[in-house]
Coordinates of C-alpha atoms in Angstrom, one line a residue:
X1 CA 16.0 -57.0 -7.3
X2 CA 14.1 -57.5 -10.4
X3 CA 12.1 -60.7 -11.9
X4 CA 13.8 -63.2 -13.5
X5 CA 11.9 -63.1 -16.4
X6 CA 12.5 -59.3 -16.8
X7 CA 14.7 -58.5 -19.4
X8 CA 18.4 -56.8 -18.6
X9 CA 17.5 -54.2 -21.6
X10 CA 14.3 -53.1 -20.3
X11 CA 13.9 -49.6 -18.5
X12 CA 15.0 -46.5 -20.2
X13 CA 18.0 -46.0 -17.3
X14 CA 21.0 -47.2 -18.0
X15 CA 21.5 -48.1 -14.1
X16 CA 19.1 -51.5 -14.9
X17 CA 21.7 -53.4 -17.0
X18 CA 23.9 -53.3 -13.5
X19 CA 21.1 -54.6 -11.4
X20 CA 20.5 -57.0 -13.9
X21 CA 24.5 -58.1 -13.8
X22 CA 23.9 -57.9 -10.1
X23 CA 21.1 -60.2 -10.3
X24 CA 22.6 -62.7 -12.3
X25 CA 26.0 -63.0 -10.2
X26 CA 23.8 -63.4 -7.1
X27 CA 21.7 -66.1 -9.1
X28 CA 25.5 -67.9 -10.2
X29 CA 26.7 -67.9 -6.5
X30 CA 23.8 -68.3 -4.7
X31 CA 24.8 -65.3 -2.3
X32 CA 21.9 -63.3 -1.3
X33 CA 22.2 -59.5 -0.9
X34 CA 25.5 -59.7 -3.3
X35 CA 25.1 -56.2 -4.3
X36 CA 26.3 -55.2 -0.4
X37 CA 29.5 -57.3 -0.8
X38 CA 29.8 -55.7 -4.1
X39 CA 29.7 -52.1 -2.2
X40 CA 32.1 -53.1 0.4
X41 CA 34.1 -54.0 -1.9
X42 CA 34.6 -51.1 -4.5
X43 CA 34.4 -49.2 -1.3
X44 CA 38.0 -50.7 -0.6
X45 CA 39.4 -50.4 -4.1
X46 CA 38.7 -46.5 -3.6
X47 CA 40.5 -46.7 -0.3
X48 CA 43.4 -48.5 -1.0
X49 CA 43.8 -47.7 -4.6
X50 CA 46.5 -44.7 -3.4
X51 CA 48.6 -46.4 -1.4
X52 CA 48.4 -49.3 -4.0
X53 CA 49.7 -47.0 -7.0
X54 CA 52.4 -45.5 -4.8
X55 CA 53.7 -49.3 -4.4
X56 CA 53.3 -49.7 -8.6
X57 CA 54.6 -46.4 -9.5
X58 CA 57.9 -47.1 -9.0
X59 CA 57.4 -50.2 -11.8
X60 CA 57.1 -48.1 -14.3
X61 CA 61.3 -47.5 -14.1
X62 CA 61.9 -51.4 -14.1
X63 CA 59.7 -51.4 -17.5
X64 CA 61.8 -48.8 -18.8
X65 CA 64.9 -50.7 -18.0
X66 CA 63.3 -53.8 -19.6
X67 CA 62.2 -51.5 -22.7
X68 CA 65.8 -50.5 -23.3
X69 CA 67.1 -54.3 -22.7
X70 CA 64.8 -55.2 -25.6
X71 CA 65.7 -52.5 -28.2
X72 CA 69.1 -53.3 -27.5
X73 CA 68.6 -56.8 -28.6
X74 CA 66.8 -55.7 -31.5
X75 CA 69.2 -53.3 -32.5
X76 CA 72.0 -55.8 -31.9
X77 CA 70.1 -58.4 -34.1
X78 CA 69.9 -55.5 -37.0
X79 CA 73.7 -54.4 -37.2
X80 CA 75.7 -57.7 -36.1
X81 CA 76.8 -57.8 -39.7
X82 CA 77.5 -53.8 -40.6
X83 CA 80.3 -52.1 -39.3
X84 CA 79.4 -49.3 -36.5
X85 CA 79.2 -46.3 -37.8
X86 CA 81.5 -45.1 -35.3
X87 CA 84.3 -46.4 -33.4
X88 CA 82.0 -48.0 -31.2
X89 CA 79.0 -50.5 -32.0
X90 CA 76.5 -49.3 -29.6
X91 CA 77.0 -45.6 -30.4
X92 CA 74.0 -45.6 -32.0
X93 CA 72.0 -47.6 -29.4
X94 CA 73.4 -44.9 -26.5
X95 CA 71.7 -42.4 -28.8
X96 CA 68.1 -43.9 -29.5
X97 CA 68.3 -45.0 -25.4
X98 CA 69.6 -41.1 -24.0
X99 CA 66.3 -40.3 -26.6
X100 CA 64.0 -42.6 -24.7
X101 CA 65.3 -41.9 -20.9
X102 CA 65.4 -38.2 -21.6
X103 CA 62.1 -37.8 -22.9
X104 CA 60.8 -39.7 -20.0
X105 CA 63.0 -37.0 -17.5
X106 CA 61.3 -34.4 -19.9
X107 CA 57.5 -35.4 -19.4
X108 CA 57.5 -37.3 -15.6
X109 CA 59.9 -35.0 -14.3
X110 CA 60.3 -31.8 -16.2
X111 CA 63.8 -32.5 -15.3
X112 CA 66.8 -30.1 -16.0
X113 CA 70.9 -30.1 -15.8
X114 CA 72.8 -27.0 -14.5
X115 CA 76.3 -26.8 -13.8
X116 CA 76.8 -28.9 -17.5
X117 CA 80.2 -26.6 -18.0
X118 CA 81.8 -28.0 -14.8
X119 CA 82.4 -30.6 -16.5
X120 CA 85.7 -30.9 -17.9
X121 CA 86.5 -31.6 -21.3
X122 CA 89.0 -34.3 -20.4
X123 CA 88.7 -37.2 -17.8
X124 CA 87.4 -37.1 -15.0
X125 CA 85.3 -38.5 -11.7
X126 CA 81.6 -37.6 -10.6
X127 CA 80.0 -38.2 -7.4
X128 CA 76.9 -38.2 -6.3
X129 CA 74.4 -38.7 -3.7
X130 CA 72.4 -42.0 -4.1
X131 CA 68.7 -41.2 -4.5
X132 CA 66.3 -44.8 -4.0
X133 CA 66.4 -45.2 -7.6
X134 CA 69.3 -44.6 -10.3
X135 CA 67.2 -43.1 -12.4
X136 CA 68.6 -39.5 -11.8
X137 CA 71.9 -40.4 -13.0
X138 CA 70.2 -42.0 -15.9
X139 CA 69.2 -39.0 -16.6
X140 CA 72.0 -37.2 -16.2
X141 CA 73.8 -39.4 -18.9
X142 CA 71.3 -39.1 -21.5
X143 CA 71.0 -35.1 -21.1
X144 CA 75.1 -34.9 -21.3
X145 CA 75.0 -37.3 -24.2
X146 CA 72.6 -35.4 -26.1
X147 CA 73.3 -32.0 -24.8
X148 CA 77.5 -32.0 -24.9
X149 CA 77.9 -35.2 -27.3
X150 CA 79.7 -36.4 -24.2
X151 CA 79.3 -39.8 -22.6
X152 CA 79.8 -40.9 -18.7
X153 CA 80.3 -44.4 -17.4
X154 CA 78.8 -45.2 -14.3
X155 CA 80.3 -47.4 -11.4
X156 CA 77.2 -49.9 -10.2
X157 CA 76.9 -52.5 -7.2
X158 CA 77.8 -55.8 -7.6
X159 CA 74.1 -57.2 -7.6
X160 CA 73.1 -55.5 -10.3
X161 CA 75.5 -57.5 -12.8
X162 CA 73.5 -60.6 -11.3
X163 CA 70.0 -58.9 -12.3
X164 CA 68.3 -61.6 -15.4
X165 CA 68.8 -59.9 -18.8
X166 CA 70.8 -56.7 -17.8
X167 CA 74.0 -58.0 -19.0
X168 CA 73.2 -56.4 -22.9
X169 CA 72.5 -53.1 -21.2
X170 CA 75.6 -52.9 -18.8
X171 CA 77.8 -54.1 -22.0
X172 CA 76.7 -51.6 -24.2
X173 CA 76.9 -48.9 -21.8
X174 CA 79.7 -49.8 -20.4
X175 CA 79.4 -49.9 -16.6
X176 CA 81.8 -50.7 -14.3
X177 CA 82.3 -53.5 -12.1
X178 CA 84.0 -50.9 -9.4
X179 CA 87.7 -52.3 -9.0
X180 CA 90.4 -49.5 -8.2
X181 CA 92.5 -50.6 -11.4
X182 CA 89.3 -50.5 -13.6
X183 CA 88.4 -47.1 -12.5
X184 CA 91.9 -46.0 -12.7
X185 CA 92.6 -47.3 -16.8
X186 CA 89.6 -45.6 -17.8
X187 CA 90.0 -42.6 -16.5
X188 CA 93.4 -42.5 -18.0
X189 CA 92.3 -43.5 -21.0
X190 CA 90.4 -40.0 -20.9
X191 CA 86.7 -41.4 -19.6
X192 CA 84.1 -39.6 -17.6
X193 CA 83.3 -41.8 -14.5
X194 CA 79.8 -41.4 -12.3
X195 CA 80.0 -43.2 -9.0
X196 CA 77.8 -43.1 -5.7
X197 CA 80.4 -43.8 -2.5
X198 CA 77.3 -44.2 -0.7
X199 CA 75.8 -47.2 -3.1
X200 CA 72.7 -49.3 -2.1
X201 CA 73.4 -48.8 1.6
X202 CA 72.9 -44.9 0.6
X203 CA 69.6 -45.3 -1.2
X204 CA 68.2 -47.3 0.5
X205 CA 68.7 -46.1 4.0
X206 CA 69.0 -42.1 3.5
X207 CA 66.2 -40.1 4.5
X208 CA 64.3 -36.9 3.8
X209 CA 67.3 -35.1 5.0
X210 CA 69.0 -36.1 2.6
X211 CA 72.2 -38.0 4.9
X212 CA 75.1 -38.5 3.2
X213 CA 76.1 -42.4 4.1
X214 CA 79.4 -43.2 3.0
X215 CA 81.2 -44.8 6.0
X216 CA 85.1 -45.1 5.9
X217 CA 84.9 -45.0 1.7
X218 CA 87.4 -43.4 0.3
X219 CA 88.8 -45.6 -2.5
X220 CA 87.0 -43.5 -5.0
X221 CA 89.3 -40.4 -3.6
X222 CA 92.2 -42.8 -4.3
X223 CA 91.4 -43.8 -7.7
X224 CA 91.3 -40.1 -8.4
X225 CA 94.6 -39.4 -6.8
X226 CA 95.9 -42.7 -8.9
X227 CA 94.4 -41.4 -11.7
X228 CA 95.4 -37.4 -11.7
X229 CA 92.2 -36.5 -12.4
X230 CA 89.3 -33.8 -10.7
X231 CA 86.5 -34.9 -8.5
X232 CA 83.4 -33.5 -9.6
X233 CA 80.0 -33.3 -7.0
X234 CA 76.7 -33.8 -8.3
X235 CA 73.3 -33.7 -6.4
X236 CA 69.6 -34.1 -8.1
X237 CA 67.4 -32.0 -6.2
X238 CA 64.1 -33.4 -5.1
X239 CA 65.5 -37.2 -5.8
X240 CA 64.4 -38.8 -2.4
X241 CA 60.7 -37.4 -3.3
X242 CA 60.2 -38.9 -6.6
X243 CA 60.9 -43.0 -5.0
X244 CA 61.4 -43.1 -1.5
X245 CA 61.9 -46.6 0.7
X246 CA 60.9 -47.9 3.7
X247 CA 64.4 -48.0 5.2
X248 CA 63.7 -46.9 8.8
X249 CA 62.4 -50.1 10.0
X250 CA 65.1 -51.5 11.4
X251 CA 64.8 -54.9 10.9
X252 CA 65.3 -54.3 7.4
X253 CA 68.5 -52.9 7.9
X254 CA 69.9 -56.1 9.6
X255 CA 68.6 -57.9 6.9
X256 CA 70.1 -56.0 4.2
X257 CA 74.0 -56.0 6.1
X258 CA 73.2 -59.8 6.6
X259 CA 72.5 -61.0 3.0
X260 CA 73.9 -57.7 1.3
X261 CA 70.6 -57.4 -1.3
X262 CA 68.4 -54.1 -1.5
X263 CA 65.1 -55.9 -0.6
X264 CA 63.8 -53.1 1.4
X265 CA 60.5 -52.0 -0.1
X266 CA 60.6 -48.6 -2.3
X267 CA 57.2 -46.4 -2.7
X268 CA 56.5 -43.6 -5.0
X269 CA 57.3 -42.5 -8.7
X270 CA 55.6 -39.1 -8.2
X271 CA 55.8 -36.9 -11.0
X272 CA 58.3 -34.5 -8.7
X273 CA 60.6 -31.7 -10.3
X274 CA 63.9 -32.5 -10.8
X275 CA 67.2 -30.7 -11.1
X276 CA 70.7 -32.3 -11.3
X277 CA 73.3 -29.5 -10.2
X278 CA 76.9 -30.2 -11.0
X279 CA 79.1 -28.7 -8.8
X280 CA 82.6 -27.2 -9.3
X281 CA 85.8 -29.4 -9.9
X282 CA 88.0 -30.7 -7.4
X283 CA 91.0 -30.5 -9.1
X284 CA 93.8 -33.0 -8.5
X285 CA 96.5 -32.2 -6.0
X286 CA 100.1 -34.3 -5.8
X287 CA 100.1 -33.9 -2.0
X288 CA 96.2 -34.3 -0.8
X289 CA 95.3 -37.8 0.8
X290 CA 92.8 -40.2 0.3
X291 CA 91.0 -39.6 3.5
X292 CA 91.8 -35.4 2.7
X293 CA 90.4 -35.7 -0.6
X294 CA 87.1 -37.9 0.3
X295 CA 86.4 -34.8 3.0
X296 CA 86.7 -32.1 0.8
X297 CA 84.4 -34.2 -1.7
X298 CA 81.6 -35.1 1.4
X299 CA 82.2 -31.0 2.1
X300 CA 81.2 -29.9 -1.4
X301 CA 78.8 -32.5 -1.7
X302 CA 76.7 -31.3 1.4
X303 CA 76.9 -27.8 0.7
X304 CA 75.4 -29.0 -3.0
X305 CA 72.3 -30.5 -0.7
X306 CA 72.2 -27.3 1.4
X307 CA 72.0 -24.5 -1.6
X308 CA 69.4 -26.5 -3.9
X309 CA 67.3 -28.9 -1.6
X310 CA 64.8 -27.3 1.3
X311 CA 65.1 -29.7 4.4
X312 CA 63.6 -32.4 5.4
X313 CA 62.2 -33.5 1.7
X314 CA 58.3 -33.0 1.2
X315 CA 56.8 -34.5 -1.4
X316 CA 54.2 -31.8 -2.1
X317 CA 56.6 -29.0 -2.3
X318 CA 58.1 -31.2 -4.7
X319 CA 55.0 -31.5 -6.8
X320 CA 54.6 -28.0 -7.1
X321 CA 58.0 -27.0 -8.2
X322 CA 56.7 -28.6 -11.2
X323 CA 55.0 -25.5 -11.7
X324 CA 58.1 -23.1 -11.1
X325 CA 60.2 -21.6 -14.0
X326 CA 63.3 -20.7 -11.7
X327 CA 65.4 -23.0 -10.1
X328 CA 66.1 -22.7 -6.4
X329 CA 69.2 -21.4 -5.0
X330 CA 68.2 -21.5 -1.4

């Protein structure tokens, strides 16, 4: 400790002016020895400051969501009194967000679309596997949209239309509430349709080997048999590494079936490569069932999850596929 008369500047180390801050914090709150306390405790931020980011991580998605929310507004406020400069009002907001969400793919993720000419130029139905997050499809939509000039509507869980100040970003992009008829009219009307079969339940209780949880669903193979239109698989590689959840405590299960809301804690937003593969077409067949046609999709859907993703998941391999120019096949 030093004097109290000794002044904080004196010493020719720069070390002094913390020993003098020291000083004067022990001298405010009467605690003697405070620089040991103060030691303990930067001791703990350096522990705990990992598994503290991995919790934060995945924030930086819901600020992203909230970012687009808010240009949304802004560009609404701008053009409520001009006439779109296309047939739709928010085709120039779909543009400046695909912008924003693929240049955050781009730099977190390095990620990258294959399969793009699966997709067929008229209507019809993608599914995928439900990573923790959305944010895969997200991307998927804003590479199509920029890449192919092509947009896809997405199918999301009831909850979700109850989320505070979402309802400008669902209306402009369109998303679905999920009923058969819905589905059906859109895709007649010549749409593009992403839905998940597996939903929250799927992200939030899947694992690292990648489990495909869909139950007895199968209305999404019936709205594509009502509909006349091809069933398209998609798969992100690497998506259960970038967010993952702590979905195997049970008790968090029950909860969740109980009160139907995805409160299980997620963890993560590493900076893992990604790569959405879109699989070949299902086309439509007068004959095929529901329950045939949800089969052959969960068939083509795993072997989509066997070809591109090493099993279980590992978040380092991940990591370091950052670094790889060549996509996996194996």
């Amino acid at each position: 400790m030093i004097g109290g008369n000794e002044s904080c500047a004196a010493g020719p180390m720069p070390m002094s002016y913390l020993t003098c801050l020291t000083y004067i914090l022990g001298e405010w709150t009467g605690v003697e020895n405070i620089e040991d306390y103060l030691s303990y405790a930067v001791y703990l931020l350096w522990v705990l400051f990992p598994l503290v980011a991995v919790f934060l991580l995945p924030g930086v998605l819901v600020i992203l969501f909230y970012t687009s929310i808010l240009l949304l507004h802004i560009y609404k406020r701008k053009n409520e009194l001009k006439e779109a400069y296309s047939n739709d009002f928010w085709d120039g907001a779909k543009q400046m967000l695909a912008t924003l969400w693929d240049g955050h793919g781009r730099i977190w993720h390095g990620y990258e679309l294959h399969g793009a000419e699966n997709i067929p130029e008229g209507p019809g139905l993608v599914v995928f596997y439900h990573g923790a997050t959305p944010a895969d499809c997200v991307y998927f939509m804003a590479r199509l949209l920029i890449q192919k000039k092509r947009y896809c509507h997405v199918v999301a869980d009831h909850f979700v239309f109850r989320l505070p100040g979402f309802k400008i970003l669902l209306d402009a992009h369109g998303v679905l509430h999920g009923p058969k008829e819905e589905c059906v009219n859109a895709l007649k009307k010549g749409s593009l349709i992403a839905i998940a079969p597996g939903g929250v339940r799927e992200a939030l209780f899947s694992d690292e080997m990648y489990t495909i949880i869909w139950g007895n669903r199968k209305g999404f193979a019936q709205v594509a048999i009502d509909a006349k239109v091809p069933i398209i698989p998609m798969f992100t590689q690497n998506v259960r590494e970038g967010v993952r959840t702590l979905g195997g405590i049970k008790i968090l299960r029950s909860l969740y079936e109980r009160i139907r809301l995805p409160i299980v804690p997620v963890y993560g937003g590493f900076p893992v490569k990604l790569r959405t593969f879109i699989g070949e077409p299902i086309p439509y067949e007068p004959n095929v069932t529901a329950e045939e046609l949800t089969a052959k999709t969960k068939a083509a859907l795993q072997a989509l999850i066997e070809k591109h993703q090493k099993l279980p998941g590992n978040i380092f391999r991940a990591l370091m596929e950052r670094f790889q120019a060549q996509k996996k096949e194996d």
